[in-house]
Tab-separated table of C-alpha atoms in Angstrom:
chain	number	residue	atom	x	y	z
C	1	MET	CA	266.534	-325.983	-176.953
C	2	ARG	CA	264.819	-322.796	-178.075
C	3	LYS	CA	266.754	-320.410	-180.236
C	4	LEU	CA	267.047	-316.993	-178.657
C	5	PHE	CA	267.894	-313.614	-180.075
C	6	ASN	CA	268.926	-310.418	-178.382
C	7	PHE	CA	266.165	-307.845	-178.311
C	8	PHE	CA	268.409	-304.866	-177.616
C	9	SER	CA	271.258	-304.963	-180.089
C	10	SER	CA	272.436	-301.359	-180.314
C	11	SER	CA	276.031	-300.206	-180.373
C	12	ALA	CA	275.757	-298.800	-176.838
C	13	ALA	CA	275.924	-301.758	-174.477
C	14	PRO	CA	273.353	-301.797	-171.651
C	15	ALA	CA	274.475	-302.105	-168.045
C	16	SER	CA	273.487	-305.781	-168.001
C	17	PRO	CA	273.057	-308.414	-170.699
C	18	PRO	CA	270.036	-307.713	-172.904
C	19	VAL	CA	266.642	-309.322	-172.543
C	20	GLN	CA	266.452	-312.748	-174.183
C	21	VAL	CA	263.270	-313.371	-176.136
C	22	GLU	CA	261.877	-316.668	-177.394
C	23	ARG	CA	262.176	-316.787	-181.166
C	24	THR	CA	258.558	-317.233	-182.192
C	25	GLY	CA	258.495	-315.148	-185.344
C	26	ASP	CA	257.707	-311.472	-185.499
C	27	HIS	CA	256.743	-309.777	-182.282
C	28	SER	CA	253.804	-307.402	-182.180
C	29	GLU	CA	254.227	-303.738	-181.361
C	30	LEU	CA	252.647	-304.428	-177.970
C	31	GLN	CA	255.173	-307.162	-177.228
C	32	LEU	CA	258.002	-304.815	-178.208
C	33	ALA	CA	256.508	-302.121	-175.956
C	34	LEU	CA	256.347	-304.646	-173.110
C	35	LEU	CA	260.006	-305.563	-173.663
C	36	ALA	CA	261.011	-301.898	-173.663
C	37	HIS	CA	259.125	-301.342	-170.387
C	38	LEU	CA	260.726	-304.463	-168.928
C	39	GLU	CA	264.177	-303.050	-169.701
C	40	HIS	CA	263.155	-299.693	-168.217
C	41	CYS	CA	262.001	-301.440	-165.017
C	42	TYR	CA	265.294	-303.305	-164.739
C	43	GLN	CA	267.236	-300.071	-165.174
C	44	LEU	CA	265.148	-298.443	-162.422
C	45	ALA	CA	265.829	-301.402	-160.129
C	46	GLU	CA	269.556	-301.379	-160.863
C	47	HIS	CA	269.789	-297.651	-160.187
C	48	ALA	CA	267.769	-297.837	-156.955
C	49	LEU	CA	269.464	-300.962	-155.599
C	50	GLN	CA	272.956	-300.181	-156.945
C	51	GLN	CA	273.270	-303.712	-158.267
C	52	ARG	CA	273.177	-305.342	-161.693
C	53	PHE	CA	270.620	-308.017	-162.504
C	54	PRO	CA	270.718	-310.514	-165.357
C	55	ARG	CA	267.899	-310.005	-167.807
C	56	PRO	CA	265.336	-312.793	-168.038
C	57	GLU	CA	264.321	-314.865	-171.000
C	58	VAL	CA	260.879	-313.614	-172.059
C	59	GLY	CA	258.125	-315.622	-173.715
C	60	PHE	CA	254.650	-314.784	-174.959
C	61	ARG	CA	253.045	-318.218	-174.938
C	62	LEU	CA	251.229	-318.220	-171.594
C	63	ARG	CA	247.644	-319.385	-171.902
C	64	GLY	CA	244.636	-319.382	-169.625
C	65	ARG	CA	243.666	-316.758	-167.081
C	66	SER	CA	247.147	-315.921	-165.788
C	67	ALA	CA	248.546	-312.629	-167.067
C	68	GLY	CA	252.151	-313.543	-166.355
C	69	THR	CA	254.383	-316.000	-164.561
C	70	ALA	CA	257.924	-315.830	-163.230
C	71	HIS	CA	260.106	-318.938	-163.265
C	72	LEU	CA	262.687	-318.125	-160.631
C	73	GLN	CA	265.362	-320.774	-161.155
C	74	GLN	CA	265.325	-320.341	-164.939
C	75	ASN	CA	265.218	-316.518	-164.751
C	76	ARG	CA	262.306	-316.576	-167.178
C	77	LEU	CA	259.107	-314.559	-167.563
C	78	ARG	CA	256.066	-315.685	-169.532
C	79	PHE	CA	253.242	-313.389	-170.553
C	80	ASN	CA	249.743	-314.016	-171.882
C	81	PRO	CA	249.526	-312.442	-175.370
C	82	VAL	CA	245.706	-312.404	-175.416
C	83	LEU	CA	245.404	-310.473	-172.151
C	84	LEU	CA	248.204	-308.156	-173.320
C	85	GLN	CA	246.297	-307.448	-176.545
C	86	GLU	CA	243.024	-306.790	-174.706
C	87	ASN	CA	244.485	-304.628	-171.887
C	88	PRO	CA	247.712	-303.142	-173.272
C	89	ASP	CA	248.316	-300.115	-171.051
C	90	SER	CA	247.343	-301.585	-167.692
C	91	PHE	CA	248.988	-304.923	-168.554
C	92	ILE	CA	252.351	-303.329	-169.317
C	93	ALA	CA	252.122	-300.930	-166.365
C	94	SER	CA	251.164	-303.513	-163.729
C	95	VAL	CA	251.961	-307.085	-164.822
C	96	VAL	CA	255.534	-306.398	-165.954
C	97	PRO	CA	256.690	-304.868	-162.618
C	98	HIS	CA	254.757	-307.559	-160.717
C	99	GLU	CA	256.639	-310.384	-162.436
C	100	ILE	CA	259.989	-308.588	-162.357
C	101	CYS	CA	259.633	-308.188	-158.581
C	102	HIS	CA	259.355	-311.971	-158.260
C	103	LEU	CA	262.694	-312.410	-160.055
C	104	LEU	CA	264.347	-309.584	-158.121
C	105	CYS	CA	263.052	-310.982	-154.828
C	106	HIS	CA	264.551	-314.358	-155.649
C	107	ARG	CA	267.918	-312.777	-156.507
C	108	LEU	CA	267.997	-310.558	-153.423
C	109	TYR	CA	266.414	-312.725	-150.726
C	110	GLY	CA	266.400	-316.308	-151.965
C	111	ARG	CA	263.420	-318.437	-151.056
C	112	VAL	CA	260.656	-316.242	-149.633
C	113	LYS	CA	256.862	-316.129	-149.856
C	114	PRO	CA	255.792	-315.290	-153.433
C	115	HIS	CA	253.792	-312.213	-152.401
C	116	GLY	CA	255.411	-311.706	-149.028
C	117	ARG	CA	256.830	-308.641	-147.326
C	118	GLU	CA	259.970	-308.524	-149.495
C	119	TRP	CA	257.992	-308.652	-152.751
C	120	GLN	CA	255.509	-306.042	-151.498
C	121	THR	CA	258.328	-303.710	-150.502
C	122	LEU	CA	259.918	-303.976	-153.942
C	123	MET	CA	256.581	-303.269	-155.635
C	124	LEU	CA	256.015	-300.165	-153.512
C	125	GLU	CA	259.508	-298.731	-153.344
C	126	LEU	CA	260.888	-299.556	-156.791
C	127	PHE	CA	257.825	-299.195	-158.975
C	128	GLN	CA	255.330	-297.249	-156.814
C	129	GLN	CA	252.774	-299.998	-157.474
C	130	THR	CA	250.150	-301.191	-155.031
C	131	PRO	CA	251.093	-304.814	-154.288
C	132	SER	CA	248.316	-306.973	-155.696
C	133	THR	CA	248.441	-310.723	-156.112
C	134	THR	CA	245.877	-310.903	-158.916
C	135	HIS	CA	244.910	-308.868	-161.947
C	136	SER	CA	241.432	-307.536	-162.653
C	137	PHE	CA	241.358	-308.095	-166.421
C	138	SER	CA	238.348	-309.720	-168.008
C	139	THR	CA	239.196	-313.338	-168.759
C	140	ALA	CA	236.071	-314.117	-170.779
C	141	SER	CA	238.041	-314.532	-174.002
C	142	VAL	CA	240.595	-316.896	-172.440
C	143	THR	CA	238.259	-318.931	-170.249
C	144	PRO	CA	237.271	-322.228	-171.827
C	145	THR	CA	233.508	-322.607	-172.100
C	146	GLY	CA	233.505	-326.367	-171.684
C	147	VAL	CA	232.373	-329.249	-173.843
C	148	SER	CA	228.699	-330.062	-174.402
C	149	TYR	CA	227.336	-333.349	-173.037
C	150	LEU	CA	223.767	-334.657	-173.136
C	151	CYS	CA	221.432	-336.564	-170.817
C	152	ASP	CA	217.638	-336.903	-170.545
C	153	CYS	CA	217.494	-333.515	-168.769
C	154	GLY	CA	219.191	-331.691	-171.627
C	155	GLU	CA	222.613	-330.262	-172.350
C	156	LEU	CA	225.362	-329.846	-169.749
C	157	LYS	CA	228.890	-328.472	-170.005
C	158	LEU	CA	231.888	-330.403	-168.725
C	159	SER	CA	235.157	-328.614	-168.114
C	160	ILE	CA	238.012	-329.282	-170.505
C	161	ARG	CA	239.784	-331.203	-167.736
C	162	ARG	CA	236.792	-333.521	-167.157
C	163	HIS	CA	236.237	-333.929	-170.893
C	164	ASN	CA	239.857	-335.033	-171.313
C	165	LYS	CA	239.422	-337.603	-168.516
C	166	VAL	CA	236.414	-339.013	-170.382
C	167	LEU	CA	238.449	-339.199	-173.600
C	168	ARG	CA	241.255	-341.065	-171.816
C	169	GLY	CA	238.764	-343.458	-170.224
C	170	GLN	CA	239.713	-342.354	-166.704
C	171	SER	CA	236.250	-341.108	-165.708
C	172	HIS	CA	232.585	-341.237	-166.578
C	173	TYR	CA	230.069	-338.669	-165.424
C	174	ALA	CA	226.351	-338.915	-164.696
C	175	CYS	CA	223.684	-336.230	-164.456
C	176	ARG	CA	222.924	-335.222	-160.870
C	177	ARG	CA	219.200	-334.873	-161.609
C	178	CYS	CA	218.315	-337.900	-163.745
C	179	GLY	CA	221.330	-340.127	-163.008
C	180	GLN	CA	221.892	-340.905	-166.700
C	181	ARG	CA	225.471	-341.304	-167.896
C	182	LEU	CA	226.519	-338.232	-169.888
C	183	GLN	CA	227.262	-338.618	-173.596
C	184	GLN	CA	229.202	-336.060	-175.593
C	185	ALA	CA	226.953	-333.976	-177.860
C	186	ARG	CA	227.590	-334.262	-181.581
C	187	GLN	CA	229.568	-331.377	-183.059
C	188	GLY	CA	228.022	-329.160	-185.763
């Protein structure tokens, strides 16, 4: 089980339990800014809805092209540290309320569509955000480029997923043009 520490540990107790953060070492200034905005968003929601909400566990280990994810049953939020670093202002302003609305929706309405009417209403009325299901950040730095394979035609790229299937012996791939079985290119 992950060790957690309380992010907000001042003498004045917040209205609800503080945000729980995965203990992964020191957090960057951007991560601390995100956590502060997350707390601000929860306070706005509590004031507007006249109801207290438990603070989620927050992690910064999300990889890939997703900016954030909400795990409803675990009351947990995960954020992509690379996309946060590359797009700090818009990430904090848009992704944090987006993911919080998923958790609030689950608490208020139970099982509903992830980006349904209830979620959209919370986005608009609580945070004055246009409900959007996807972000528009560049994902070039977090998109895998693939693994090089060779055939008689030249070099081809296989996705990481297909490459892993080859490594496990689950699949073999052939070139569509020449029909030759692909062989992994030698590294360096």
